CSV table of C-alpha atoms and ligand atoms in Angstrom, one decimal:
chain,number,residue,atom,x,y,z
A,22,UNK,CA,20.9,9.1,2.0
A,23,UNK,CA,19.7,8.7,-1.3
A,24,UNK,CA,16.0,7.6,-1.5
A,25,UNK,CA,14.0,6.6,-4.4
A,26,UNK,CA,10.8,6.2,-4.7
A,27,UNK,CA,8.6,3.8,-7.8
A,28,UNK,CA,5.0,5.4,-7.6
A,29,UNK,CA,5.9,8.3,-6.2
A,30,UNK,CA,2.2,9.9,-7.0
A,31,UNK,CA,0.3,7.5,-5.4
A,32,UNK,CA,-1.6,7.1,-2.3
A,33,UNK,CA,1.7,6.0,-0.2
A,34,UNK,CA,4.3,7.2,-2.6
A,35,UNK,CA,3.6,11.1,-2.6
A,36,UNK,CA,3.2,11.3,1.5
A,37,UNK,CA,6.3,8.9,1.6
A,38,UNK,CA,8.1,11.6,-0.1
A,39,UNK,CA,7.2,14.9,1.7
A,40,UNK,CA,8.2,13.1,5.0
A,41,UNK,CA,11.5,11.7,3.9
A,42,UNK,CA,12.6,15.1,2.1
A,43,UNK,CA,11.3,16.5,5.8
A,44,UNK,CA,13.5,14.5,7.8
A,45,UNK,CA,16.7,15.1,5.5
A,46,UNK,CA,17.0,12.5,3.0
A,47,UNK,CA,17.5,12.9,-0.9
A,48,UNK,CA,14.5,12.2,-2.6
A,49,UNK,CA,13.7,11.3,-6.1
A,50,UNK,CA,10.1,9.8,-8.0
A,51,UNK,CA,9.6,7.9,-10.6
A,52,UNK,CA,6.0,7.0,-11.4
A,53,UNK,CA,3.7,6.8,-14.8
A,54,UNK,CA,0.5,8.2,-13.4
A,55,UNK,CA,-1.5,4.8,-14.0
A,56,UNK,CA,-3.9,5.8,-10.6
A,57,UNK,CA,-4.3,9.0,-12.2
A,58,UNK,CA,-5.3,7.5,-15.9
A,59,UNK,CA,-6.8,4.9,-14.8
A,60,UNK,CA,-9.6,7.0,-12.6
A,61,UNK,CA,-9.9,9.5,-15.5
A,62,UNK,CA,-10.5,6.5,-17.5
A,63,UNK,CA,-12.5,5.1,-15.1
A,64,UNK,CA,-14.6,8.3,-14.2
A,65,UNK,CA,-13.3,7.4,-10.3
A,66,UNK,CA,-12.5,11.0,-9.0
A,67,UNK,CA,-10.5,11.0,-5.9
A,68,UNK,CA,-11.7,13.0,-2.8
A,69,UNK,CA,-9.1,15.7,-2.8
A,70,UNK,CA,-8.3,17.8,-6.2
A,71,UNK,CA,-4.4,17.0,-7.0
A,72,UNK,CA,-2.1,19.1,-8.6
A,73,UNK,CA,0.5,17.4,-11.1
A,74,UNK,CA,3.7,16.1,-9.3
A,75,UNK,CA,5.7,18.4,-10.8
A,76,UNK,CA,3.4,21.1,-9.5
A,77,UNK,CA,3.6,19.2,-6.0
A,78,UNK,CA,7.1,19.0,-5.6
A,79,UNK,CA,7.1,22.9,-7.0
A,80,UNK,CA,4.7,23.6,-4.0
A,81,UNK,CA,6.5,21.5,-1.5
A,82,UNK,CA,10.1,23.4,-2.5
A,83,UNK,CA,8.1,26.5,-2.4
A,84,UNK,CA,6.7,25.6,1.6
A,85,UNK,CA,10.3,24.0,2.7
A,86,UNK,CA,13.2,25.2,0.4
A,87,UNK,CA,13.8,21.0,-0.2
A,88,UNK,CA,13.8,19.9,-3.7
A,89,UNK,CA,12.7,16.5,-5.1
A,90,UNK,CA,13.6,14.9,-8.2
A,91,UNK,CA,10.8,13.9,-11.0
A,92,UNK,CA,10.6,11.0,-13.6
A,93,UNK,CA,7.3,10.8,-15.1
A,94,UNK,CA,7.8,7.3,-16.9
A,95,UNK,CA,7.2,3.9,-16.6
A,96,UNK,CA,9.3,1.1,-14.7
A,97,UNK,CA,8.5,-1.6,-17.0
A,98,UNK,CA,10.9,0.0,-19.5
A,99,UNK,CA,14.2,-1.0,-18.3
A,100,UNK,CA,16.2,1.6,-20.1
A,101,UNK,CA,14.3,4.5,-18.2
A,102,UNK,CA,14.9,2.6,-15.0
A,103,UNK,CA,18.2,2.2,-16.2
A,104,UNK,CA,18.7,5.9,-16.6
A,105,UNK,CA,17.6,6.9,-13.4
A,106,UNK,CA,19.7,4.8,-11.5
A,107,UNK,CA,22.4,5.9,-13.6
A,108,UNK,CA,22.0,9.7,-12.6
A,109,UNK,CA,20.3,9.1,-9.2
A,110,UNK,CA,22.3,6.2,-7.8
A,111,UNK,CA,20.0,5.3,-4.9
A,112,UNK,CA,21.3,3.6,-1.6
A,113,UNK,CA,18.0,2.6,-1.0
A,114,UNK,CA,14.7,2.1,-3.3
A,115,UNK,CA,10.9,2.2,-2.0
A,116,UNK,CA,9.0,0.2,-4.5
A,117,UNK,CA,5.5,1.2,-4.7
A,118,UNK,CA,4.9,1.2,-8.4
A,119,UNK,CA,2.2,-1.1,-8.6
A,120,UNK,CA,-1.1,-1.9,-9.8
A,121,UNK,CA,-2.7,-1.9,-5.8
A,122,UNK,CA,-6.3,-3.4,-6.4
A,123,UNK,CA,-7.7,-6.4,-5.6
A,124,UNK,CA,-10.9,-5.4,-7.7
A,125,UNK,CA,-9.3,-3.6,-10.4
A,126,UNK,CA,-7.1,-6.8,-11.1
A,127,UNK,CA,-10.6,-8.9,-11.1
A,128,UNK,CA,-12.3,-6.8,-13.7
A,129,UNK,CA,-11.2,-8.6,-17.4
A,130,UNK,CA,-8.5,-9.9,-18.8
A,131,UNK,CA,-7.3,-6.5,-19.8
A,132,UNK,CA,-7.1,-5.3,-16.6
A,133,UNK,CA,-5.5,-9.2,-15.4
A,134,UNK,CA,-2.8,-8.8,-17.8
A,135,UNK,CA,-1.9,-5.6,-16.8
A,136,UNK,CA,-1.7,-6.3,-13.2
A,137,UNK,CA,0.4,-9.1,-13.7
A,138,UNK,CA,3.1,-7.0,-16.3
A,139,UNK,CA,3.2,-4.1,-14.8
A,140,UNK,CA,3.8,-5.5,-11.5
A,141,UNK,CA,6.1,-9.1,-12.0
A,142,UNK,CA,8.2,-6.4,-14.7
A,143,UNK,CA,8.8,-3.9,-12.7
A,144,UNK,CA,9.9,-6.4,-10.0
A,145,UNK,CA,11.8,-7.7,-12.4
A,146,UNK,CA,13.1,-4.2,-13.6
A,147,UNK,CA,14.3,-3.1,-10.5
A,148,UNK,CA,15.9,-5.9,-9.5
A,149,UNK,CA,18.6,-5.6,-13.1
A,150,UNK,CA,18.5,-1.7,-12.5
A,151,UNK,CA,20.4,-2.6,-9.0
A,152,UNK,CA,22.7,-5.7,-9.8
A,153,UNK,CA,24.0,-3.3,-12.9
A,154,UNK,CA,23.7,-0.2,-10.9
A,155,UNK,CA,23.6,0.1,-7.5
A,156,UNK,CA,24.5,-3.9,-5.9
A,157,UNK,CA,24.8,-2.6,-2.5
A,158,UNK,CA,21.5,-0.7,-3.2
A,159,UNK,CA,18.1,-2.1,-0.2
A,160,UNK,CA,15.3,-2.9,-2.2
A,161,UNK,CA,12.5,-2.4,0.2
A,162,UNK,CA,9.5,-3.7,-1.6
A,163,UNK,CA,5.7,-3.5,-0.4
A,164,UNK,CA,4.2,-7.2,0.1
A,165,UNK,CA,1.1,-7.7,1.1
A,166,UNK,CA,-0.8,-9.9,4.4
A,167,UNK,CA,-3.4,-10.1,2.0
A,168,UNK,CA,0.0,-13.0,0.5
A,169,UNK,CA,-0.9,-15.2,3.6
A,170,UNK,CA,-4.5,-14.9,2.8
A,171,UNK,CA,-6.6,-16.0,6.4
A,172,UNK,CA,-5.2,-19.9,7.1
A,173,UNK,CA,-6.1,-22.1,10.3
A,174,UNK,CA,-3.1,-21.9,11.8
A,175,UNK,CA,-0.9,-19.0,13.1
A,176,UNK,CA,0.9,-16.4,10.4
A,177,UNK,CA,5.0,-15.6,10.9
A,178,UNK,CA,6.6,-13.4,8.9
A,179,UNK,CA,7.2,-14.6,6.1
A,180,UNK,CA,8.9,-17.5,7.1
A,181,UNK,CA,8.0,-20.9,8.2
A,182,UNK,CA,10.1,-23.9,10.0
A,183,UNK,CA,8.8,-27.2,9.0
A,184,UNK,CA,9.5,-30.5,10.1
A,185,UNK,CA,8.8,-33.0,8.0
A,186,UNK,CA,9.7,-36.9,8.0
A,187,UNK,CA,12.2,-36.2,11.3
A,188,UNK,CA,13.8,-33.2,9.1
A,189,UNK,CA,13.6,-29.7,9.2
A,190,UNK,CA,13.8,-26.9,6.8
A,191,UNK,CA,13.2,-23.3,6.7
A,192,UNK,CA,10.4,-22.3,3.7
A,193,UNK,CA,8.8,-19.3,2.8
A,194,UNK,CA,5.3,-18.9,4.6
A,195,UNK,CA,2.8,-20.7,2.5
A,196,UNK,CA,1.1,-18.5,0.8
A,197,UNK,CA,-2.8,-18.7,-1.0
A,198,UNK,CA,-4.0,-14.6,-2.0
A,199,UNK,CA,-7.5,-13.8,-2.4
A,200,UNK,CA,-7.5,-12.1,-5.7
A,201,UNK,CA,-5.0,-11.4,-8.8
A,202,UNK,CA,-3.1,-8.6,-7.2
A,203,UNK,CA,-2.5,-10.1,-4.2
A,204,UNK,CA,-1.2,-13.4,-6.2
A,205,UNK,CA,1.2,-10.5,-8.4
A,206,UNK,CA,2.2,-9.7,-4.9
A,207,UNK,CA,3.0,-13.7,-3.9
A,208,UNK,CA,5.0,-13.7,-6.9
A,209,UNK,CA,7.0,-10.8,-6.1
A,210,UNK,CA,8.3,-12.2,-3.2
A,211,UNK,CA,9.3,-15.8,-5.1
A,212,UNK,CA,11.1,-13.7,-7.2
A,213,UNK,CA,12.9,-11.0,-5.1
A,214,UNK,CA,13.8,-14.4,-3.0
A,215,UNK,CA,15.3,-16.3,-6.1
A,216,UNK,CA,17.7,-13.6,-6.6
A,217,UNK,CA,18.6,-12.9,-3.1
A,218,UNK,CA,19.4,-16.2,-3.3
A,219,UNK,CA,21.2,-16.3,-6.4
A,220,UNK,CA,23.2,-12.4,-6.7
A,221,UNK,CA,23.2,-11.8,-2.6
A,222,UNK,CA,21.0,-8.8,-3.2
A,223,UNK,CA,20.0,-6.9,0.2
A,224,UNK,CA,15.9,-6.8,0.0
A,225,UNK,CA,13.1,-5.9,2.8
A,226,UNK,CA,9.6,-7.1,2.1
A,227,UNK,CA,6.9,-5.6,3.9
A,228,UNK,CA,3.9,-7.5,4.4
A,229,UNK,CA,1.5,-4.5,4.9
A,230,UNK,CA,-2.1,-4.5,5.6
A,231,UNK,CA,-4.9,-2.3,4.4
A,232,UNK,CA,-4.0,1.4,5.3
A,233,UNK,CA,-6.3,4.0,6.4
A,234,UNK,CA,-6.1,7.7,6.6
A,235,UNK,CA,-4.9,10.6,4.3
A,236,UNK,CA,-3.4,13.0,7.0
A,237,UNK,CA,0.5,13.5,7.5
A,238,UNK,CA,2.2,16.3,9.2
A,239,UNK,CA,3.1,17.3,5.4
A,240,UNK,CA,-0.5,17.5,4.3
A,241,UNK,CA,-1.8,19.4,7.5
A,242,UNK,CA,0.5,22.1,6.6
A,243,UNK,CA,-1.3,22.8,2.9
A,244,UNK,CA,-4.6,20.9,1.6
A,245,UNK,CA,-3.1,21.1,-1.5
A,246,UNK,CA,-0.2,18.4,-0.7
A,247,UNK,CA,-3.4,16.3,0.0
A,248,UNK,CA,-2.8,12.4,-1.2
A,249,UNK,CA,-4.3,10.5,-3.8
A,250,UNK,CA,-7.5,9.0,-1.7
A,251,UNK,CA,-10.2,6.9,-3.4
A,252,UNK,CA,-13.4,5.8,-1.8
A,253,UNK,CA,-14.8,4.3,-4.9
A,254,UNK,CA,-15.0,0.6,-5.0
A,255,UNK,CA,-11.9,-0.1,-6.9
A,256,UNK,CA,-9.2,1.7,-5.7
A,257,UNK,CA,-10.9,2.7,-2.4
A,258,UNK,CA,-10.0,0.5,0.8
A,259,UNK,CA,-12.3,0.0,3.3
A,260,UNK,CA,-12.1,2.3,5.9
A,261,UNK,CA,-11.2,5.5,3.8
A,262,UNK,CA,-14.3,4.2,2.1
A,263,UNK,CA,-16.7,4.1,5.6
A,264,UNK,CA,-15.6,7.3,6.5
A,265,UNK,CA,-16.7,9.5,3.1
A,266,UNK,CA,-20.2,6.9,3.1
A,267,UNK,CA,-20.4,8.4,6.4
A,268,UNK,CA,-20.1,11.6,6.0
A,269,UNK,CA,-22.7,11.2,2.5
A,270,UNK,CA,-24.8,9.8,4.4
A,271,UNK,CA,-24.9,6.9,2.8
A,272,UNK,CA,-25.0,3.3,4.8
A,273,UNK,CA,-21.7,1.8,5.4
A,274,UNK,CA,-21.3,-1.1,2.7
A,275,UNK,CA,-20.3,-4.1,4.7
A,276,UNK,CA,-19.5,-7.0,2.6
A,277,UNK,CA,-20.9,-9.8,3.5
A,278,UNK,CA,-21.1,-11.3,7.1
A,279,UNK,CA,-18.5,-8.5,7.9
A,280,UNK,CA,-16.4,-10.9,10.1
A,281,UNK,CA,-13.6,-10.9,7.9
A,282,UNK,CA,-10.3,-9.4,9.9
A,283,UNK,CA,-7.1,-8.0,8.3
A,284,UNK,CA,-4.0,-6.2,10.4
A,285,UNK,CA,-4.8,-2.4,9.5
A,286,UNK,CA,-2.5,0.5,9.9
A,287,UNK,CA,-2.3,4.6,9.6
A,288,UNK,CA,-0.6,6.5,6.7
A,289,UNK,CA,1.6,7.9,9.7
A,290,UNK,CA,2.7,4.5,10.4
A,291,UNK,CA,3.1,3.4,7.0
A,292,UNK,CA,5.9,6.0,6.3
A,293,UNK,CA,6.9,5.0,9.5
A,294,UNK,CA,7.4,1.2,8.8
A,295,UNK,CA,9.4,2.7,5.5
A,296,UNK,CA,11.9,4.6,7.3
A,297,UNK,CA,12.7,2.2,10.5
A,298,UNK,CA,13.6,0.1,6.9
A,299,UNK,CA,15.7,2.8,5.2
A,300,UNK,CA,17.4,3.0,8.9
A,301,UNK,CA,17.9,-0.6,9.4
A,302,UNK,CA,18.7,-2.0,6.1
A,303,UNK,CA,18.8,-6.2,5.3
A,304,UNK,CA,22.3,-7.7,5.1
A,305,UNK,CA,23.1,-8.3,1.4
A,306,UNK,CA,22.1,-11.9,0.8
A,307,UNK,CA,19.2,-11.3,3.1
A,308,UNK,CA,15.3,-11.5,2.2
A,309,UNK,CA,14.0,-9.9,5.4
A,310,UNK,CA,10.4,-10.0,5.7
A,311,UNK,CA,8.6,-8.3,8.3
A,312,UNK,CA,4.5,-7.9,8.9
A,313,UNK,CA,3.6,-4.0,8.4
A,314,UNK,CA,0.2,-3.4,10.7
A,315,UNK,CA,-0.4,-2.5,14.3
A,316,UNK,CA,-3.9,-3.8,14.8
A,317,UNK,CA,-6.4,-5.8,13.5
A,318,UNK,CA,-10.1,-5.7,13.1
A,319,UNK,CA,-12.7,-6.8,11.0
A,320,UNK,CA,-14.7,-5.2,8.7
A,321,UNK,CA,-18.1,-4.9,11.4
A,322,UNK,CA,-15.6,-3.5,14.0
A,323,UNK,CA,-14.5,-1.2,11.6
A,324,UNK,CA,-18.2,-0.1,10.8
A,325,UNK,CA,-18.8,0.2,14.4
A,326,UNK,CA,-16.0,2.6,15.5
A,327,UNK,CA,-16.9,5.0,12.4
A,328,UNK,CA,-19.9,4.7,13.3
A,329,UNK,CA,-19.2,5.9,17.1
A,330,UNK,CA,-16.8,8.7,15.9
A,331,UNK,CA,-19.4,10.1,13.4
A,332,UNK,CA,-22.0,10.0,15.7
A,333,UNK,CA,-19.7,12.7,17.8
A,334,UNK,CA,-19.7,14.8,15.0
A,335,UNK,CA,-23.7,14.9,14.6
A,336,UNK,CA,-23.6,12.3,11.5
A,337,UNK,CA,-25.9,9.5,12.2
A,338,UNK,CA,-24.1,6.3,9.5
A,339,UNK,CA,-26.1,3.1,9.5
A,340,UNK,CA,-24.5,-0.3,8.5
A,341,UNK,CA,-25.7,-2.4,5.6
A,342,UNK,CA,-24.2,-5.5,4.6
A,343,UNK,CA,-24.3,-6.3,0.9
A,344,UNK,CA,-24.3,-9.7,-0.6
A,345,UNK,CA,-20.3,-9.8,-0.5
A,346,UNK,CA,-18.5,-9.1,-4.3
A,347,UNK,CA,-15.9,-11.4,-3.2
A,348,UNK,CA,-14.9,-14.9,-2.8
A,349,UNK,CA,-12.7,-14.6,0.9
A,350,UNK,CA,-13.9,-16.2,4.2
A,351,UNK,CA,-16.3,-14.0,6.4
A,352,UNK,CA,-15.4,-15.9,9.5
A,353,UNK,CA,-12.0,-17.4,9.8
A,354,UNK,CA,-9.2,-17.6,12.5
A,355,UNK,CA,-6.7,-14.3,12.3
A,356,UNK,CA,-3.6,-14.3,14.4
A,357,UNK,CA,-0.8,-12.8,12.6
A,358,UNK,CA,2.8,-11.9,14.2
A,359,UNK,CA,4.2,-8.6,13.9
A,360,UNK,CA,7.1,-8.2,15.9
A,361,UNK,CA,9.5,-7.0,14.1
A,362,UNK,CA,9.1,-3.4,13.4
A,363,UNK,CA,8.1,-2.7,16.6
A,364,UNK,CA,11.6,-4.1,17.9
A,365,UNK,CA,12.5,-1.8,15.3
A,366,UNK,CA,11.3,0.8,17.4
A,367,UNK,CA,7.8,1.4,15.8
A,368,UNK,CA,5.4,3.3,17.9
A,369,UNK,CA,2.1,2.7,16.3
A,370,UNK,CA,-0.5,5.3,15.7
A,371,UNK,CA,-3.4,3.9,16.6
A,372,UNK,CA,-7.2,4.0,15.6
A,373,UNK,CA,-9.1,6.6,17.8
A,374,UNK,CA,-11.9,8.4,18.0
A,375,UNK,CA,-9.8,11.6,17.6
A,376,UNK,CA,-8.1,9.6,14.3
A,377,UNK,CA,-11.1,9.0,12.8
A,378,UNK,CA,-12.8,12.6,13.4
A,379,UNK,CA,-9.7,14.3,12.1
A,380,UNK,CA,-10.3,12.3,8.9
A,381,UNK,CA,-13.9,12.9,9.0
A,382,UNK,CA,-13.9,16.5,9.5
A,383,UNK,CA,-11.0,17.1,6.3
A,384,UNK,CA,-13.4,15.2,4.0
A,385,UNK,CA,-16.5,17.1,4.9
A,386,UNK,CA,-14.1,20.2,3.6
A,387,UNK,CA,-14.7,18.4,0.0
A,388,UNK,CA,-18.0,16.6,0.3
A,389,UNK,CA,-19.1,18.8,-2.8
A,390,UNK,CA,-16.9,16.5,-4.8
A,391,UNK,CA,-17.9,13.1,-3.4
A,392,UNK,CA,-20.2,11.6,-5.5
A,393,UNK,CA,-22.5,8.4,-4.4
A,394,UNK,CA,-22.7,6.8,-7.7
A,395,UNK,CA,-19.3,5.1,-7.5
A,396,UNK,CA,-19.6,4.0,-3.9
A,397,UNK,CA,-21.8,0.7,-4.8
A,398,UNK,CA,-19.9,-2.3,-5.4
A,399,UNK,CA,-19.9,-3.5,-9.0
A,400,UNK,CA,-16.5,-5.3,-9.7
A,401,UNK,CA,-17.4,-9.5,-8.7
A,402,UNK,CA,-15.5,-12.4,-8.3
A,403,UNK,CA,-17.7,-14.4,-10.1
B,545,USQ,N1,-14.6,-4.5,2.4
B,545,USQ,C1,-15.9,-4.2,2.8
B,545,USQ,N2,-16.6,-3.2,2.3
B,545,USQ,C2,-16.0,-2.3,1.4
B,545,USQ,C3,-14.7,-2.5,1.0
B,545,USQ,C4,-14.0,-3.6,1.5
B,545,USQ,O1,-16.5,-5.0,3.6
B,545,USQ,O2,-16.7,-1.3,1.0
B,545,USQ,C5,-13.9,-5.6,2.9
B,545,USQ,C6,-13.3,-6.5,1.9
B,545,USQ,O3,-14.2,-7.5,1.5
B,545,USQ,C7,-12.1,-7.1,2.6
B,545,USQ,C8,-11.7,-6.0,3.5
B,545,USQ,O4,-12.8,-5.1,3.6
B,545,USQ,O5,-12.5,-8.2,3.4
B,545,USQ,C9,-10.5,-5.2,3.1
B,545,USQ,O6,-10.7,-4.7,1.8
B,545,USQ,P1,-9.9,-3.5,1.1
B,545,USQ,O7,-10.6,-3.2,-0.2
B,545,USQ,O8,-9.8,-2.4,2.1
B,545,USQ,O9,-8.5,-4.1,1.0
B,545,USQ,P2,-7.9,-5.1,-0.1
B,545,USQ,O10,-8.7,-5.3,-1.3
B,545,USQ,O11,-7.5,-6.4,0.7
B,545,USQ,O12,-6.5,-4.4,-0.5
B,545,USQ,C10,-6.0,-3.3,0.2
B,545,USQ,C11,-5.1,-2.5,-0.7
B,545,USQ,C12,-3.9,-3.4,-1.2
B,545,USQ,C13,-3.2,-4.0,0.0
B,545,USQ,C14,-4.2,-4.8,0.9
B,545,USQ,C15,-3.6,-5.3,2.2
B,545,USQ,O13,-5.8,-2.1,-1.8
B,545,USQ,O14,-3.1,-2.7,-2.0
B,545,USQ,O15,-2.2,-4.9,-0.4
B,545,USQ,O16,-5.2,-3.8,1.3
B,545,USQ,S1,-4.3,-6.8,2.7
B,545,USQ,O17,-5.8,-6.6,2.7
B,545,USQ,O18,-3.8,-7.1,4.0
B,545,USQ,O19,-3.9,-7.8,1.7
C-alpha cells in the first residue's frame, strides 16, 4: 500500500516511516523542516545529532535495501501537494505536518498566526489534494485529547449522544483546548467533519495523548536513525523532558500542583495506533474518531516513576514544582474512553521501569549535548 506521510522529519513522522517501509509498505515524505528551523532559530538543540532526511532515508536504504520517497516542501502550497499526489497517488495519508506546541503557539502573534495557517491550510490542503486526486484516499489525521481539554463528566471518542427537550442527536464531543495549538487541532476536526459530510471523504482522527519515548526497533538498530527529541520547554513534552532533567541532574520541573492527568503513550505504540488505521481504514463518508493512549497519569506520577527508574541506575532526581506557565486545571476529574484501538487489536507498550531505563541509559550516550539553560520554563500564558 501506498503510504504518505506530511512531516515526515519530525518526532513521529521519521520513526513512522522506518517502521512502515519495515513492514512492507510504500513510503513517501513530505515535510518543510519547520521543527528543524524553528530550533535553529530558536537555539533549542535536540538531544540526538540528525542527519538531513535525505541523508536518513540514504542510511535507512543503505541498512535495509528499502527506499523512501522525499519532498522537502511545504503543504500549505497546494500545487506542491498537488504534485505529489499526482506522482505518488497515496491509498492512505498520515498527516503529521503540524505546528505540535502548545507553548510555541502561546509565544506572539507571530508564532499564533503561524500555528493557525500552517495547520487549518494544510488541513485544508490535503483535503483538495484527495477529492482532486486520490477520493478513495484515508486521511488519517493526528487530533489531539488535549481537544476535550479535562471536563466534569466522562470523555467518548469523539462523539457525543445528547438528549435534549425529549430529542436526541448525535454531536461531536464538546470540545474547550487549553492553548492555541490544541484549539488549531479542534478546528481540524470541524473541518475534516464538514467535508466528510459534504464529499463522503473516508477520514480517521486520532485523538492522541502526549507521547513519550524516542526508541523503535528502527533506531536501536543505528543511533543515527535517532528521532527528533526535544526536552526544551517548547517543543519538549513532559516525560522526554523528566528523563534528560534527570539524567542532568537537574530537579524535575513539575508545573504547578502536578495533579494534572493526560492519557500518555510510547512511540512504539504511536506507530502502532497508525498502522491498525492504515489496516482498518474508515468507510468513505465516515469521520471515525478513536482516543490514541494506553494509560494515564498525572504529571507527579510521572515524576515519581522517573524518579524510581533513575534511582536504579545510581541518578538521584528530586521534584520541584514551579509556579505553573499555564492556565489548565491542576486537579480535575480524568476518565477518558479508549476502546477502540484496542478492539483494533492494540497491545499497548506500557510504562516500566525497564521503559524508562532504556530511555535513560540512550540519553546519558549524549549528555555532552544537553544543555540546562533551555530546560527552565519561559513561554506563559499570561
Ligand atoms: N508539564 C509539566 N512540566 C513540564 C512540562 C509539562 O508539569 O516540564 C505538564 C503540562 O503543564 C501539562 C502536561 O505536563 O499539564 C503535558 O504537557 P506536555 O508539554 O507534555 O504536552 P502538551 O503541551 O499537552 O502537548 C503534547 C504535544 C502535543 C499533543 C499533546 C497531547 O506537544 O503535540 O497534541 O501533548 S494532549 O496533551 O493530550 O493534548
Amino acid at each position: 500500500m501506498r503510504v504518505l506521510i506530511l512531516g515526515g522529519d519530525g518526532y513521529l513522522g521519521w520513526p513512522t516511516a522506518m517502521a512502515l517501509s519495515e513492514a512492507g509498505y510504500d513510503v513517501a515524505l513530505v515535510d518543510n523542516y519547520f521543527r528543524r528551523n524553528a530550533c535553529v532559530e530558536r537555539d533549542l538543540p535536540p538531544i540526538f545529532p540528525l542527519l538531513t532526511l535525505h541523508e536518513r532515508v540514504a542510511l535507512w536504504q543503505q541498512l535495509t535495501g528499502r527506499s523512501i520517497q522525499v519532498t522537502i516542501g511545504d503543504i500549505t502550497n497546494f500545487d506542491l501537494l498537488e504534485r505529489v499526489f499526482q506522482t505518488f497517488k497515496p491509498e492512505a495519508v498520515i498527516d503529521y505536518a503540524e505546528q505540535p506546541s502548545a507553548p510555541y503557539s502561546m509565544l506572539g502573534p507571530r508564532e499564533a498566526h503561524f500555528t493557525v495557517r500552517n495547520n487549518l491550510c494544510g488541513t485544508l490542503n490535503l483535503i483538495h489534494a484527495v477529492k482532486r486526486h486520490a477520493p478513495d484516499c484515508h486521511i488519517i489525521k493526528l487530533g489531539t485529547m488535549g481537544e476535550y481539554g479535562t471536563p466534569n463528566i466522562d470523555i467518548e471518542e469523539g462523539w457525543l449522544e445528547v438528549e435534549h427537550k425529549g430529542r436526541r442527536e448525535k454531536f461531536l464531543y464538546p470540545r474547550q483546548a487549553g492553548s492555541l495549538y490544541h484549539t488549531t487541532k479542534i478546528q481540524d476536526t470541524d473541518m475534516l467533519w464538514f467535508y466528510v459530510r459534504t464529499w463522503g471523504m473516508r477520514v480517521t482522527d486520532l485523538m492522541q495523548g502526549p507521547v513519550y519515548g524516542m526508541i523503535t526497533p528502527q533506531i536501536r538498530r543505528d543511533d543515527r536513525l535517532a528521532t527528533c527529541t526535544n526536552y526544551d520547554e517548547i517543543f519538549g513534552t513532559v516525560l522526554n523532558r523528566f528523563l534528560v532533567q534527570a539524567v542532568v541532574g537537574m530537579p524535575l520541573t513539575v508545573y504547578g500542583k502536578g495533579q494534572q492527568t493526560r492519557g500518555y503513550l510510547n512511540l512504539i505504540d504511536t506507530i502502532a495506533c497508525i498502522r491498525l488505521a492504515i489496516d482498518h481504514p474508515a468507510a468513505a463518508g465516515e469521520l471515525r474518531i478513536m482516543n490514541q493512549f494506553t494509560e494515564t497519569m498525572s504529571v507527579n506520577e510521572i515524576a515519581a516513576r522517573v524518579c524510581q527508574a533513575a534511582g536504579q541506575m545510581g541518578l538521584n532526581p528530586t521534584v520541584n514544582h514551579l509556579v505553573n506557565p499555564r492556565k489548565e486545571a491542576e486537579e480535575h476529574y480524568y476518565n477518558p474512553t479508549h476502546n477502540k484501538l484496542t478492539a483494533l487489536g492494540l497491545q499497548p507498550h506500557l510504562l516500566t521501569d525497564a521503559v524508562l531505563m532504556e530511555q535513560l541509559a540512550f540519553i546519558q550516550r549524549y549528555r555532552a549535548r544537553i544543555r540546562d539553560d533551555i530546560i527552565l520554563p519561559r513561554t506563559t500564558w499570561a
